[in-house]
Coordinates of C-alpha atoms in Angstrom, one line a residue:
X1 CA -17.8 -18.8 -45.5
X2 CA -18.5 -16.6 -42.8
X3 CA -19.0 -19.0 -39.6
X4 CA -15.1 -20.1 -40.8
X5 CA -13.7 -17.3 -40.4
X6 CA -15.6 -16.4 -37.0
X7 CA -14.3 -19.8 -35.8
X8 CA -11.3 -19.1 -36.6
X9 CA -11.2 -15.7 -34.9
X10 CA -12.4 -17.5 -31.6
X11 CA -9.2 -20.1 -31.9
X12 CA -7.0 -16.6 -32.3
X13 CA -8.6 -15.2 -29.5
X14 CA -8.4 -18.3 -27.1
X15 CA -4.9 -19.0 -28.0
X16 CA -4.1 -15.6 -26.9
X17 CA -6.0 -15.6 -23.7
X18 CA -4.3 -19.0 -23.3
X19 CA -0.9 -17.2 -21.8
X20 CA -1.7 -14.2 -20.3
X21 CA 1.7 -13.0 -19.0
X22 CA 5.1 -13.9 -20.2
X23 CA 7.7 -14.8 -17.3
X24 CA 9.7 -11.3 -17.1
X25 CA 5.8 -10.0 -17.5
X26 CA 5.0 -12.3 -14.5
X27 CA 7.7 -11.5 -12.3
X28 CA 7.0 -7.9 -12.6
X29 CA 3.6 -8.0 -11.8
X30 CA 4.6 -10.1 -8.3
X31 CA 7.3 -7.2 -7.7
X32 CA 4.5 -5.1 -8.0
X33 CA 2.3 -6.9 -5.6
X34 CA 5.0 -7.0 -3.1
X35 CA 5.5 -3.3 -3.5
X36 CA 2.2 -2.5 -2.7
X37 CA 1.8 -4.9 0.1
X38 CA 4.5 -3.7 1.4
X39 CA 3.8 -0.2 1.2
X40 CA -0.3 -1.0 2.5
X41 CA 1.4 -2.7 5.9
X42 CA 3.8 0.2 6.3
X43 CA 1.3 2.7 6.4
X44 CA -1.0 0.6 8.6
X45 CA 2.0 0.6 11.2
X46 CA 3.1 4.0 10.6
X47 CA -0.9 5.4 11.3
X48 CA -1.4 3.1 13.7
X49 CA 1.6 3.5 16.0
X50 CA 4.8 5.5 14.7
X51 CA 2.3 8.5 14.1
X52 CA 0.7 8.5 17.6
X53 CA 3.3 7.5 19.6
X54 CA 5.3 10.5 18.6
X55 CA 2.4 12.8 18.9
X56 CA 1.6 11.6 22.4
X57 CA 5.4 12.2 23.1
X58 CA 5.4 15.4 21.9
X59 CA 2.5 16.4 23.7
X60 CA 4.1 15.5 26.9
X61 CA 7.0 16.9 26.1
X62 CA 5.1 20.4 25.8
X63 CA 3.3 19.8 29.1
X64 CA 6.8 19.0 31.1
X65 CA 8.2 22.3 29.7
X66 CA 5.0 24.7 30.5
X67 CA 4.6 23.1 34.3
X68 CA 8.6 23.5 34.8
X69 CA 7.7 27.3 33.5
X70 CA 5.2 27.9 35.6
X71 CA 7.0 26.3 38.7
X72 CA 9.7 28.6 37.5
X73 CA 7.5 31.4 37.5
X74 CA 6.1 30.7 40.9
X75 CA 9.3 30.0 42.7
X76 CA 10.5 33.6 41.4

């Protein structure tokens, strides 16, 4: 009597690992990967390139202005 009804537990719990996700479930968890992909390559670019190429420029920027200054400051 017992074996049955542990057999028939391990049907239930096959049949329900059978479909893991429902469609709308499905879709959501691909919207989800795409949304992290996404975000993973956009922080990749942004570290890799946005973020030094604007601190390089700004750097630059500050050295332009503080040799004009002291050009400035000779020249006086």
């Amino acid at each position: 009597m017992r074996f049955v009804f542990f057999e028939d537990f391990k049907l239930s719990l096959y049949n329900k690992r059978k479909n893991m996700f429902e469609f709308d479930q499905y879709l959501g968890f691909l919207a989800f990967l795409t949304i992290l992909t996404i975000g993973f390559w956009l922080m990749i670019f942004l570290l890799t390139f946005v973020v030094p190429y604007w601190l390089f420029g700004n750097l630059m920027e500050m050295y332009k202005e503080r040799r004009e200054a002291k050009r400035a400051a000779r020249n006086e």
